[in-house]
Short mmCIF file of N, CA and C in Angstrom, two decimals:
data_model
loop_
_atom_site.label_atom_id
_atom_site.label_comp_id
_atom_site.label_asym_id
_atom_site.label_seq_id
_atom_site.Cartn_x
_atom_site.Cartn_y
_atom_site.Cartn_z
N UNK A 16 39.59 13.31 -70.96
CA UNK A 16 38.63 13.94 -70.07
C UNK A 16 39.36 14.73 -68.99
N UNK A 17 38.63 15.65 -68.79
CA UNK A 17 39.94 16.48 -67.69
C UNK A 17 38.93 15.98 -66.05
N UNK A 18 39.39 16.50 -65.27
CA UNK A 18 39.14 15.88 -63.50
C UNK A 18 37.51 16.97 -64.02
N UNK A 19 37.34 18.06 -63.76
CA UNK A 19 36.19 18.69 -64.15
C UNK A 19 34.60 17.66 -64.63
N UNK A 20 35.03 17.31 -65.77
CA UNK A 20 34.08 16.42 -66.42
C UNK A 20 34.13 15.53 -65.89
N UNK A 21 35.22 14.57 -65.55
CA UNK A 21 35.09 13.26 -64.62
C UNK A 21 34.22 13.10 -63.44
N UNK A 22 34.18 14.40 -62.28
CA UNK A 22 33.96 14.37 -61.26
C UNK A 22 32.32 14.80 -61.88
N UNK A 23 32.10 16.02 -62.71
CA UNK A 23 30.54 15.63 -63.35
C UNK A 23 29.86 14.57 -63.34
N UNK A 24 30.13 13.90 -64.13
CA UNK A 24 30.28 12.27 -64.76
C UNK A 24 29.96 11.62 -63.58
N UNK A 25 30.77 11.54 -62.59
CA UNK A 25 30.85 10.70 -62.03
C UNK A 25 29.23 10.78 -60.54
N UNK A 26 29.34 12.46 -60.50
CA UNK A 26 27.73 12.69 -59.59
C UNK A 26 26.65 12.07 -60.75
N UNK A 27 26.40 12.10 -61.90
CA UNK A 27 25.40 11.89 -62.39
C UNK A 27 24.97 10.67 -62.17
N UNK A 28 25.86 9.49 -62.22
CA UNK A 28 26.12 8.45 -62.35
C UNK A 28 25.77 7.77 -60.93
N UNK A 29 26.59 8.47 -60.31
CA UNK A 29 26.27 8.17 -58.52
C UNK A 29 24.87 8.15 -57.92
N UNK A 30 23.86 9.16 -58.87
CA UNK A 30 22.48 9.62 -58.53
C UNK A 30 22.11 8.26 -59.21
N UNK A 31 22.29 7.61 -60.17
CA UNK A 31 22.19 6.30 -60.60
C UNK A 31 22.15 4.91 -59.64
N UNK A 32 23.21 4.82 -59.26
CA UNK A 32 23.71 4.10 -58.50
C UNK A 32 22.68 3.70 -57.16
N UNK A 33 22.28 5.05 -56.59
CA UNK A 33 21.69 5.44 -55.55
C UNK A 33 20.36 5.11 -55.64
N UNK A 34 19.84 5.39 -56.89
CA UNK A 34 18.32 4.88 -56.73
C UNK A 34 18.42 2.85 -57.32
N UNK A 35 19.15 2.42 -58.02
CA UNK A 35 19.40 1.21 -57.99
C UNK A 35 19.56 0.42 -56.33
N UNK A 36 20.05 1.27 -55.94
CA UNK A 36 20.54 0.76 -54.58
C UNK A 36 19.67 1.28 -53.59
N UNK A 37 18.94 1.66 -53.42
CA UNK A 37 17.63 2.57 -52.96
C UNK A 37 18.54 2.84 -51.69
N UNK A 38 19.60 3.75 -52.24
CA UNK A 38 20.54 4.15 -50.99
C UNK A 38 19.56 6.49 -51.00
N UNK A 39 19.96 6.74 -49.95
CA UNK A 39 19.42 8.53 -49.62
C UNK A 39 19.91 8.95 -50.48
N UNK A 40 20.17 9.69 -51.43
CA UNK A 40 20.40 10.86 -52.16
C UNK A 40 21.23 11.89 -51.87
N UNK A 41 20.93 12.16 -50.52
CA UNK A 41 21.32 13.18 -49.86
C UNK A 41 23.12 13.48 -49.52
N UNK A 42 23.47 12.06 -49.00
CA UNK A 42 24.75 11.68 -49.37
C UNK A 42 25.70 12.02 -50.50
N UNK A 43 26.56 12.64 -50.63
CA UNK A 43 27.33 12.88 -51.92
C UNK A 43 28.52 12.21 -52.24
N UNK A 44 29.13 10.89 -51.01
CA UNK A 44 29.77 10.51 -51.52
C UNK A 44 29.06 8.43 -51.23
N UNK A 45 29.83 7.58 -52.32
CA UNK A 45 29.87 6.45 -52.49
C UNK A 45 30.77 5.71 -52.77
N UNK A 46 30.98 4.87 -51.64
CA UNK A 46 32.19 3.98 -51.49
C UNK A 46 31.95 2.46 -51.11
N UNK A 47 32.39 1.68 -52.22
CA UNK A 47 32.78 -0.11 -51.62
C UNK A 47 33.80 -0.08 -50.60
N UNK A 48 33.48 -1.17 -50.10
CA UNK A 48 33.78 -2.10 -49.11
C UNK A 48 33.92 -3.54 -49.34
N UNK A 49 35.18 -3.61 -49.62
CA UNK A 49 35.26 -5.29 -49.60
C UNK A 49 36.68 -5.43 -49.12
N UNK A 50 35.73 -6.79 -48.01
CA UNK A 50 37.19 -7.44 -47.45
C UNK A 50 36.98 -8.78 -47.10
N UNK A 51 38.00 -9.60 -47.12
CA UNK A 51 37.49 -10.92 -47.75
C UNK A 51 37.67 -11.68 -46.30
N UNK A 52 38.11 -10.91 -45.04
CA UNK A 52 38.59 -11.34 -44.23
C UNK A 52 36.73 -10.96 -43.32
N UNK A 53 35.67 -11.84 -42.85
CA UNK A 53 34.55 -11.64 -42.98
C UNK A 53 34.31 -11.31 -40.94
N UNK A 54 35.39 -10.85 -40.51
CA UNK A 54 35.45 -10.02 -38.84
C UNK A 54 35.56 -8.77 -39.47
N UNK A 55 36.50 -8.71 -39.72
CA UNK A 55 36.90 -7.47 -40.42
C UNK A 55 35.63 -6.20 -40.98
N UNK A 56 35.07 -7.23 -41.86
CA UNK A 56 33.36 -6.83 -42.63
C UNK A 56 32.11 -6.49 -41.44
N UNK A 57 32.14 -7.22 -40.71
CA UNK A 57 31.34 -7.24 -39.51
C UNK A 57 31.47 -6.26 -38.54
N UNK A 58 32.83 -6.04 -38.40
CA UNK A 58 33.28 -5.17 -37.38
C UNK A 58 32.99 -3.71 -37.91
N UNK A 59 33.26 -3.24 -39.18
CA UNK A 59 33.45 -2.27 -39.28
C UNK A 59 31.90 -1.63 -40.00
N UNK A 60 30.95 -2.89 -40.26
CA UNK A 60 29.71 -2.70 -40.82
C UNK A 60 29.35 -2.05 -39.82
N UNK A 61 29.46 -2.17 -38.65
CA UNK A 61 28.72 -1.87 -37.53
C UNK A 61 28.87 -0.36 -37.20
N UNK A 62 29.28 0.43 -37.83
CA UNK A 62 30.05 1.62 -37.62
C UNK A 62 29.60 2.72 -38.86
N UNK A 63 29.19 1.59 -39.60
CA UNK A 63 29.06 2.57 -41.54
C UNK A 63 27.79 3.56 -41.16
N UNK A 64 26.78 3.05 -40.43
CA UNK A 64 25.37 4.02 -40.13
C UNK A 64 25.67 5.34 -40.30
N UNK A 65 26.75 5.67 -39.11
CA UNK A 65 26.74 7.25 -38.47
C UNK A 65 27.25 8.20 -39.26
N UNK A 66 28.13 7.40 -40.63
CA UNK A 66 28.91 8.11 -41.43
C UNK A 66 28.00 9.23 -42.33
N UNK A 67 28.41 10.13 -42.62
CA UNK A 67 28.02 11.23 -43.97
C UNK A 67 28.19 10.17 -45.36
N UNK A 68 28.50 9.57 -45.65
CA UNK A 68 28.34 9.07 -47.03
C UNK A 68 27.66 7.56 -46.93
N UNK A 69 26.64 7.07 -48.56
CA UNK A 69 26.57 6.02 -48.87
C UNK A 69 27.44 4.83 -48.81
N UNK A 70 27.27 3.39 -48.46
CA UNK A 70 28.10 2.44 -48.88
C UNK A 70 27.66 1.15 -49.70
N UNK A 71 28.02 0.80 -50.60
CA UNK A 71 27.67 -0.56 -50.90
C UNK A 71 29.20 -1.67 -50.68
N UNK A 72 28.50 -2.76 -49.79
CA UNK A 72 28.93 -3.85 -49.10
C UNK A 72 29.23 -4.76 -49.87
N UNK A 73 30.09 -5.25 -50.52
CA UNK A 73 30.70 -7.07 -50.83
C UNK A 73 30.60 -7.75 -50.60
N UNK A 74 29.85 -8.80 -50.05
CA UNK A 74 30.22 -10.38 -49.27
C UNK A 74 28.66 -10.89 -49.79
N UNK A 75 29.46 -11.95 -49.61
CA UNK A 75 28.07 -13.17 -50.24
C UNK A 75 27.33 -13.19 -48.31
N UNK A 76 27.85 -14.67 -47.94
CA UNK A 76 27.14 -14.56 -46.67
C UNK A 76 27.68 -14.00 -45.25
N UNK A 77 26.94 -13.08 -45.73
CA UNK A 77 27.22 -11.54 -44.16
C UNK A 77 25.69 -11.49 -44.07
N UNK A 78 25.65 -11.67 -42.02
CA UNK A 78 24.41 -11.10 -41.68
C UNK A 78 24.20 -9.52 -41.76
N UNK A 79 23.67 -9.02 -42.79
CA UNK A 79 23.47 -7.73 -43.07
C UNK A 79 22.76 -6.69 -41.71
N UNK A 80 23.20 -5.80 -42.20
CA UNK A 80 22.58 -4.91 -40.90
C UNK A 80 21.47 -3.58 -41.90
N UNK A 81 20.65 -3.67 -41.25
CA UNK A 81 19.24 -2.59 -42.01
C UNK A 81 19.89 -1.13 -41.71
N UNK A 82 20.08 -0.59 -42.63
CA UNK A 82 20.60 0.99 -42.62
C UNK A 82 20.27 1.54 -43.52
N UNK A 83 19.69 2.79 -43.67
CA UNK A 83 19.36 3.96 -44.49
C UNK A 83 20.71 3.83 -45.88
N UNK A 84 22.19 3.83 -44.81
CA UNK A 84 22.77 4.62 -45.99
C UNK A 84 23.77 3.24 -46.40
N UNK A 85 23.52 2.39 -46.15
CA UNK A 85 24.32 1.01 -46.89
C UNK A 85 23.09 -0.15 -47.59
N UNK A 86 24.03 -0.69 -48.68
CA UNK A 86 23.53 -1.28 -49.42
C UNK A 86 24.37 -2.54 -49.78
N UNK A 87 23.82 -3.69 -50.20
CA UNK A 87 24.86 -5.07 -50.44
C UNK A 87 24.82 -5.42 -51.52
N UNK A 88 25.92 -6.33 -52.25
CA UNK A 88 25.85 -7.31 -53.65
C UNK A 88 26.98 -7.94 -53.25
N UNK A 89 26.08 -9.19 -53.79
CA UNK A 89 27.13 -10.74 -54.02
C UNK A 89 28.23 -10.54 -54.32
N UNK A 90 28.70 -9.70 -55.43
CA UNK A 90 29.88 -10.04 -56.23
C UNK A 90 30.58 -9.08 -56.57
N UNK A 91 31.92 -8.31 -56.47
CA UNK A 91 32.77 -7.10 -56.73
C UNK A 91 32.88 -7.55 -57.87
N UNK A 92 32.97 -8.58 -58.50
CA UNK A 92 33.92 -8.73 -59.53
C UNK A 92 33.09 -8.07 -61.34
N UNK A 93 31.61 -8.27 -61.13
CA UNK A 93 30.75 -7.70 -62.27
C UNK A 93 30.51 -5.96 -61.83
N UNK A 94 31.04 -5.27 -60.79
CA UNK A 94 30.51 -4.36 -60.23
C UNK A 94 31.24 -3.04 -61.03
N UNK A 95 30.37 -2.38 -61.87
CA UNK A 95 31.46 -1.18 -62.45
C UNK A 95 32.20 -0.11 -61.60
N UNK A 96 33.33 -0.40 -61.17
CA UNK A 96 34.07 1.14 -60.43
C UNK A 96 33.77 2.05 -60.55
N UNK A 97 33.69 2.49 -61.86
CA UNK A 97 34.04 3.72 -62.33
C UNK A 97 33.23 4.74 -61.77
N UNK A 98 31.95 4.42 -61.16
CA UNK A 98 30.91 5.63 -60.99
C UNK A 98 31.22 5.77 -58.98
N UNK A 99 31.99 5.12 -58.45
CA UNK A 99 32.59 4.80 -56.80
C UNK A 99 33.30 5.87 -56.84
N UNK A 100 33.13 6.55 -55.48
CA UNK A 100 34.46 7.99 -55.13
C UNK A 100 35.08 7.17 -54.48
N UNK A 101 35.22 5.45 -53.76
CA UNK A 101 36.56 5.22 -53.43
C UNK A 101 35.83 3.66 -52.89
N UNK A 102 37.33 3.17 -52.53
CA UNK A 102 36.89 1.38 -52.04
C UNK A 102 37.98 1.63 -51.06
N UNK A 103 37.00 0.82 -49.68
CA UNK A 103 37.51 0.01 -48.72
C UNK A 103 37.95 -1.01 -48.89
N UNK A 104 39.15 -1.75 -49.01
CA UNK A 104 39.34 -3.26 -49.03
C UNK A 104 40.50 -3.37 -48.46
N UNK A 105 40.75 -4.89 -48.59
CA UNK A 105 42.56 -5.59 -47.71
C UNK A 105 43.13 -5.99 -49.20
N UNK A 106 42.61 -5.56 -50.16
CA UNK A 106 43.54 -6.08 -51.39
C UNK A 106 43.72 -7.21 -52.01
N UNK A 107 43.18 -8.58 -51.48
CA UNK A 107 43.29 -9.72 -51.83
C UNK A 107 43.21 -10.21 -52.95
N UNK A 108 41.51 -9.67 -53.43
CA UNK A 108 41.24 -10.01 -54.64
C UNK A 108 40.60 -9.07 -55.47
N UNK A 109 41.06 -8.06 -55.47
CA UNK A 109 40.68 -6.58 -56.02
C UNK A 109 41.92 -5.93 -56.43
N UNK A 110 41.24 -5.59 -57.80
CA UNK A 110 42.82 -5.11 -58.94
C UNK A 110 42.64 -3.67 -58.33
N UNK A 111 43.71 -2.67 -57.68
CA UNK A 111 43.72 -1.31 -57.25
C UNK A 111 43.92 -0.65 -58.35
N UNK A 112 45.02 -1.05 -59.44
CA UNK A 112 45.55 -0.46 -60.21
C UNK A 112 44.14 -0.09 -61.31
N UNK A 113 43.38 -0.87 -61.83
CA UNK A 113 42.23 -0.96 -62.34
C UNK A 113 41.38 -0.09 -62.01
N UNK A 114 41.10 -0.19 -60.41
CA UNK A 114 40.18 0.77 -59.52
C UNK A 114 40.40 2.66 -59.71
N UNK A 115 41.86 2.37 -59.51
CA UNK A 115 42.44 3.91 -59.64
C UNK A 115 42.79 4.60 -61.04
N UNK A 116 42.48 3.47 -61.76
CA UNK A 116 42.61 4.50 -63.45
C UNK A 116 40.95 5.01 -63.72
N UNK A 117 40.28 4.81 -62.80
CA UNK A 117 39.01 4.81 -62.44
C UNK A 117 38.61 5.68 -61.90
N UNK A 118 39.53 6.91 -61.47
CA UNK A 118 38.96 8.07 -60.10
C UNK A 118 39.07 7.49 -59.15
N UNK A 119 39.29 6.01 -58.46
CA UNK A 119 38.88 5.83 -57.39
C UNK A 119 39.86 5.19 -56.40
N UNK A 120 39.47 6.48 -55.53
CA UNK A 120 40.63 6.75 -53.87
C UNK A 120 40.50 5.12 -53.82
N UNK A 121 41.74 4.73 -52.98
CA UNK A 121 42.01 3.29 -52.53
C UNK A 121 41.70 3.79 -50.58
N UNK A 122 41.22 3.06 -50.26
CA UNK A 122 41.37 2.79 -48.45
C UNK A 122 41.47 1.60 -48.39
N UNK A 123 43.07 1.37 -48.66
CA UNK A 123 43.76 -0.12 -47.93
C UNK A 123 44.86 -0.01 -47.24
N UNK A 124 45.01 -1.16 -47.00
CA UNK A 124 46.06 -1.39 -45.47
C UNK A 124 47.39 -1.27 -45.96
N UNK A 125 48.08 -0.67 -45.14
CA UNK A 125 49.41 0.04 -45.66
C UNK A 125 50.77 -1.85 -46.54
N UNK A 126 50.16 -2.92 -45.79
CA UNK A 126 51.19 -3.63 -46.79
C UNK A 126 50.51 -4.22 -47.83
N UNK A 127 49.76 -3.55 -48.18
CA UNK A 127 49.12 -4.30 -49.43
C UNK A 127 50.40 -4.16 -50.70
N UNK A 128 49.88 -4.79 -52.07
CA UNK A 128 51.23 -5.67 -53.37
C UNK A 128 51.44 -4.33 -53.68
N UNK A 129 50.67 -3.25 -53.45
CA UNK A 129 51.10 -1.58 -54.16
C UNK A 129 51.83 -0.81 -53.38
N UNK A 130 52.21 -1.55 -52.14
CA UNK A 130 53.36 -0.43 -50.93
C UNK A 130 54.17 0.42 -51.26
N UNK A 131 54.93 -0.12 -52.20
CA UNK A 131 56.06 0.97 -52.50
C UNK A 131 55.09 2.28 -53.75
N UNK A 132 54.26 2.28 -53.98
CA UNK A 132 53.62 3.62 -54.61
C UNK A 132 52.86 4.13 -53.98
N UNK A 133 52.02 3.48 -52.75
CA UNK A 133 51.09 3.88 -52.59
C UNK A 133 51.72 4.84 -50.85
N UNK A 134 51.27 6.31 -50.73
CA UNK A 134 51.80 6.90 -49.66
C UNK A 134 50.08 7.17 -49.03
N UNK A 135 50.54 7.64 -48.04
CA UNK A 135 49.16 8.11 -47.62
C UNK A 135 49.09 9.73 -47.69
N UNK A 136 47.75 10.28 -48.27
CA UNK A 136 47.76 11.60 -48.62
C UNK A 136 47.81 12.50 -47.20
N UNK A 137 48.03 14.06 -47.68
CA UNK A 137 48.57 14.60 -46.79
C UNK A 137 48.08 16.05 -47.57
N UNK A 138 47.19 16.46 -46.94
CA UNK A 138 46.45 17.53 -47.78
C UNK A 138 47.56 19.07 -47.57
N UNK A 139 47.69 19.50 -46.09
CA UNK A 139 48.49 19.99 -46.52
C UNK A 139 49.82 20.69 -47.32
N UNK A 140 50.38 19.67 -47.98
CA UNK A 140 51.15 19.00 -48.88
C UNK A 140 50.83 19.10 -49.86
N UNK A 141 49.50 18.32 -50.40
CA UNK A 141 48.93 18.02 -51.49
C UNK A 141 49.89 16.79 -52.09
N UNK A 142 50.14 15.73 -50.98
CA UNK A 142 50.98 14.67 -51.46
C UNK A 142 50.51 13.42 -51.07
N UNK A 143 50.63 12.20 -51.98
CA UNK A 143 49.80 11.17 -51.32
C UNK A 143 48.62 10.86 -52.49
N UNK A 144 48.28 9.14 -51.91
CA UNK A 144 47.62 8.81 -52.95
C UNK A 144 46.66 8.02 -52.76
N UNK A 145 46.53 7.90 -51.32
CA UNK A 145 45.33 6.75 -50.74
C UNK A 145 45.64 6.77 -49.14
N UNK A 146 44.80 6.46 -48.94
CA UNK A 146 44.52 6.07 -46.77
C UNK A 146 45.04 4.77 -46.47
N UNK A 147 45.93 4.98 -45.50
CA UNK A 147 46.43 3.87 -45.23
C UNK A 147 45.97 3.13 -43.71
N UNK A 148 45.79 2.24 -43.34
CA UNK A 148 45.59 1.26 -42.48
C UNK A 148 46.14 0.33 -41.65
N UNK A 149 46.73 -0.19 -40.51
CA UNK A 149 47.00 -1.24 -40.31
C UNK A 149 46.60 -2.19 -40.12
N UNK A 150 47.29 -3.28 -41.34
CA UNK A 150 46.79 -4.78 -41.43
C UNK A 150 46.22 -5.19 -40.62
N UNK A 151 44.75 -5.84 -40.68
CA UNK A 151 43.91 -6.47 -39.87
C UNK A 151 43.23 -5.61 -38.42
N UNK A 152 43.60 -4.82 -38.49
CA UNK A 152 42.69 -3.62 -37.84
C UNK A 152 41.44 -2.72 -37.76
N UNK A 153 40.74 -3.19 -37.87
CA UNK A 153 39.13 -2.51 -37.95
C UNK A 153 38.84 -1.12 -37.33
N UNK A 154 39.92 -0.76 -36.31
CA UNK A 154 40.09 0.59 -36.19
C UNK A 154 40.59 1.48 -37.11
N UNK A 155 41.79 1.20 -37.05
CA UNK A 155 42.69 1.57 -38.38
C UNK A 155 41.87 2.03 -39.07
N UNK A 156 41.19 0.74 -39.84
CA UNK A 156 40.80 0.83 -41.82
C UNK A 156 39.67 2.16 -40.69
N UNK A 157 38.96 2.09 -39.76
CA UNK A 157 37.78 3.17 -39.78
C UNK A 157 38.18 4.26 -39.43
N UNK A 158 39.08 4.73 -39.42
CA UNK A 158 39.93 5.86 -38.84
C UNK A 158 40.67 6.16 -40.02
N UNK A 159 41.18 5.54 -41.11
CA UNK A 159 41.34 5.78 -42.77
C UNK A 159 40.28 6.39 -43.12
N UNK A 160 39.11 5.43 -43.12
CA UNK A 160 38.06 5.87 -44.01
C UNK A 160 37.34 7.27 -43.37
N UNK A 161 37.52 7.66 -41.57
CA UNK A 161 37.49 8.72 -41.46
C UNK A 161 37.75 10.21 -42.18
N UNK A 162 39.35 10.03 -41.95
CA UNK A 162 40.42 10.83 -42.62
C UNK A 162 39.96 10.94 -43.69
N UNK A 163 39.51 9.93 -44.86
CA UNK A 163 38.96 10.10 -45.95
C UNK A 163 37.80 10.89 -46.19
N UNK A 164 36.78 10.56 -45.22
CA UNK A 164 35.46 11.76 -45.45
C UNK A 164 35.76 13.05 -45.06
N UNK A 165 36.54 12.92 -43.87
CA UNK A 165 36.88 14.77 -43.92
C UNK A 165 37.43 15.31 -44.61
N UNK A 166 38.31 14.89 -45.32
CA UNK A 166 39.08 15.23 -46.69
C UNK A 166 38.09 15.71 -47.90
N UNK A 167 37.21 14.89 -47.87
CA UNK A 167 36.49 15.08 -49.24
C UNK A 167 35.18 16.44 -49.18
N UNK A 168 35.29 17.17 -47.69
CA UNK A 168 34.52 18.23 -47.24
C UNK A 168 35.23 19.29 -48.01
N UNK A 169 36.79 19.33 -48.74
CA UNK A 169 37.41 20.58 -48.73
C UNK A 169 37.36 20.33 -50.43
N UNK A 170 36.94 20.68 -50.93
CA UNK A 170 36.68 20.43 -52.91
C UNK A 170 38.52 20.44 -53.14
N UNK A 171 39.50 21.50 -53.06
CA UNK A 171 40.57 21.94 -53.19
C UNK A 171 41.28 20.64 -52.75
N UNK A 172 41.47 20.04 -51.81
CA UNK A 172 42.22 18.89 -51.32
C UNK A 172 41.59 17.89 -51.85
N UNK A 173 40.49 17.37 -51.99
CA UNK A 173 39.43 16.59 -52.89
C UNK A 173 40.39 16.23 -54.24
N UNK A 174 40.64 17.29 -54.65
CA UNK A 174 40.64 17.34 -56.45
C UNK A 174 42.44 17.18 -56.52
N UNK A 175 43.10 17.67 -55.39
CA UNK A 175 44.26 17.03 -55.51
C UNK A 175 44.70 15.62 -55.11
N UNK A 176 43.72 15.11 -54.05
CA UNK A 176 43.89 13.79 -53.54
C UNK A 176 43.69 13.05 -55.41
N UNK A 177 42.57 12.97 -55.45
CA UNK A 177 41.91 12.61 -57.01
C UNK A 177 43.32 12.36 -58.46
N UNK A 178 43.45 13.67 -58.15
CA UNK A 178 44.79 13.90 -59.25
C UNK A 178 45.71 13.13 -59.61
N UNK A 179 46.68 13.00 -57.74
CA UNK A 179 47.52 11.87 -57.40
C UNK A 179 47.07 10.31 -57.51
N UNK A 180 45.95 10.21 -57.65
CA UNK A 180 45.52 9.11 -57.90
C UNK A 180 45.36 7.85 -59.13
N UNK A 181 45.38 9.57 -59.85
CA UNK A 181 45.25 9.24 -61.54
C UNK A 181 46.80 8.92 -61.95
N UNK A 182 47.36 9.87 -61.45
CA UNK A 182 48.98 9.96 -61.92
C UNK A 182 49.64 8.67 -61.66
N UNK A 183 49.41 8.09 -60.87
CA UNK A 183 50.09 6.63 -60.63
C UNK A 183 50.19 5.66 -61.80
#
């Protein structure tokens, strides 16, 4: 499949996703969130509202917060990647390598088990392969996942972030 058809593929699918999840439409991008560390989840839930893109949330018991553009499930582990433009997590118990033969951007914390491959992208450049974070920081990871939505405004840096992703 070349990036072309993938990234097809992958809006159709997302419009899927979206009415399952009775998440807006309007949104064009969709990203998990899981972190097993449950401040972390809390802290940064509180913040997902204001964003331009959809989210669906991970955790069993989290007091959920009512928002237009987030959505929850019990369990990452039955959850298909493949149709996600990217995951928030700390890496614990989430295969990246799996995630990213998948299309899908990583936003984890810079010492996660993939350190030595994983750089943080750099559009200018066109180098880099995921958003990096510092461990246990709820600023950080939201200031990643920032960097990440503005990134995904420029199609051209988009499709090279994507690329590097696959190549790993």
């Amino acid at each position: 499949m070349t990036l072309s058809e993938v990234l097809a593929g992958k809006t159709v699918a997302r419009d899927e996703y979206k009415s399952t999840y009775s998440l807006p439409r309007r949104s064009k991008i969709l990203i998990a969130v899981h972190f097993t560390d449950t401040t972390m989840t809390k802290k940064i839930l509180e913040w997902l509202e204001i964003l331009p893109a959809n989210f669906i949330v991970f955790w069993e018991n989290l007091e959920k917060i009512e928002a237009k553009n987030i959505s929850y499930s019990n369990t990452i582990n039955s959850f298909d990647m493949q149709w996600i433009d990217a995951i928030m997590c700390n890496c614990e118990d989430v295969s990246l390598e799996s995630a990213m033969k998948l299309w899908v951007v990583p936003i984890v914390n810079e010492n996660n088990y993939l350190g030595k491959i994983l750089q943080e992208f750099h559009p200018g450049r066109a180098e880099g392969n995921a958003y990096l974070y510092e461990k246990d920081s709820h600023w950080s990871a939201y200031y990643a996942l920032v960097r990440y939505l503005e990134n995904h405004k420029f199609p051209y840096d988009n499709r090279n972030l994507v690329k590097n992703v696959v190549w790993l």
